[in-house]
Amino acid sequence: MEDAMLESEHKEKVCQLLFFINQFPKLLTTVKKKQDENDVTTQEKTNKEYFVDILKKYEYGRKEPNLKINKEPEIGGTIPDQMVRLILKKSEKCTDEEAEAHINSHILAMSAENLLGSLLERYIAGVIESYGWIWCRSEIILATDFIKFPTPPQEDTTPQEKWICLQVKNGDNTENSSSSKIREIFKDKDYKDRIDSKLWCRSDSKWELKRDSLKNNIYEKLGIEVTDKGTLEKLKKKLKKDPNLKHIKPIGSYQRLDTWIDLARQLGFNDLVNPPDKRNTNWDELNEMIGLSSDNCMSEEKLEKYISDLYKKDDKENHEQGT
């Protein structure tokens, strides 16, 4: 631990982490190789070098976060497709400079999303590590962000017989190859019987619009009582007779969702069909998983404050250094 420059306060967690790695080596992401002095071949690392690398990763992940986001493609990263520039110019009737600004905005947003994933982990770690969880920052364990050591039975608690591997994702649309790989590993009986694998997604990336609920919302806004029979006829009659609605001409069958979407837009009820400003989040699920009470539960509001406070601190430090 001295070679890894690791603080003594993390000794117990590190010992548990190394024990986990020893028990489940297939879940380790670190490659046990090092380059020789001529940078041509590779050779096996010593066990000491091997574990020091893991400890350094553990410690590195706990350093102060870099709150800067990339404003241009990273070296070795993805190159923007020139055909995207062409389509932007033709579709949006924009100049080369405007097309480039659109692309740069996309790069900026993606970089901010990547940073959000890192800050989300950091926020959760600050809460749940005091409950026996270990933050596996810097991708030490395959597709796993937190682990928890099995606990023996106690008078007031139910024993936790298996290790818990928790993967945290910012949204439910961020599947990757390591996530699918770890599911294959967990099919192994030795792993399945000894590890309880959990996945938590902070937000729902999709929102759903159903024809029946949209119909009823339109009826309600138009003051039409919803009944089992005759409601649609009341709507058609209102569109024909109401002088303020005679210009409304729905296109298509009323059995189709897009007809009701078109009707809502013509009526000016865009709030019924436009995407919500914010995603739904699933903090209650994580709080229950960890066993947090209402007094110390995690929430979207607390995450927002946590991130805002990080930037306030960063701005203050930059200002002090500048002066």
PDB file of C-alpha atoms in Angstrom, residues 27 35 77 128 173-174 183 214-215 219 222 235 271 289 309 315:
ATOM      1  CA  LEU A  27     -14.146 -10.174 -13.383  1.00  0.00           C
ATOM      2  CA  GLN A  35       6.256  -3.990 -21.718  1.00  0.00           C
ATOM      3  CA  GLY A  77     -11.047   9.651 -30.786  1.00  0.00           C
ATOM      4  CA  ILE A 128     -23.121   4.341   0.253  1.00  0.00           C
ATOM      5  CA  ASN A 173     -29.963   3.194 -23.168  1.00  0.00           C
ATOM      6  CA  THR A 174     -26.233   2.893 -22.416  1.00  0.00           C
ATOM      7  CA  ARG A 183     -23.882 -11.571 -17.948  1.00  0.00           C
ATOM      8  CA  LEU A 214     -54.047  11.101 -25.520  1.00  0.00           C
ATOM      9  CA  LYS A 215     -57.690  10.790 -26.627  1.00  0.00           C
ATOM     10  CA  TYR A 219     -61.610  15.199 -24.646  1.00  0.00           C
ATOM     11  CA  LEU A 222     -62.341  20.322 -25.037  1.00  0.00           C
ATOM     12  CA  LEU A 235     -65.847  15.230 -30.767  1.00  0.00           C
ATOM     13  CA  ASP A 271     -48.091  19.990 -24.204  1.00  0.00           C
ATOM     14  CA  MET A 289     -31.529  -1.550  -2.760  1.00  0.00           C
ATOM     15  CA  ASP A 309     -21.330  22.634  -5.328  1.00  0.00           C
ATOM     16  CA  ASP A 315     -14.627  28.275  -9.587  1.00  0.00           C
TER      17      ASP A 315
END
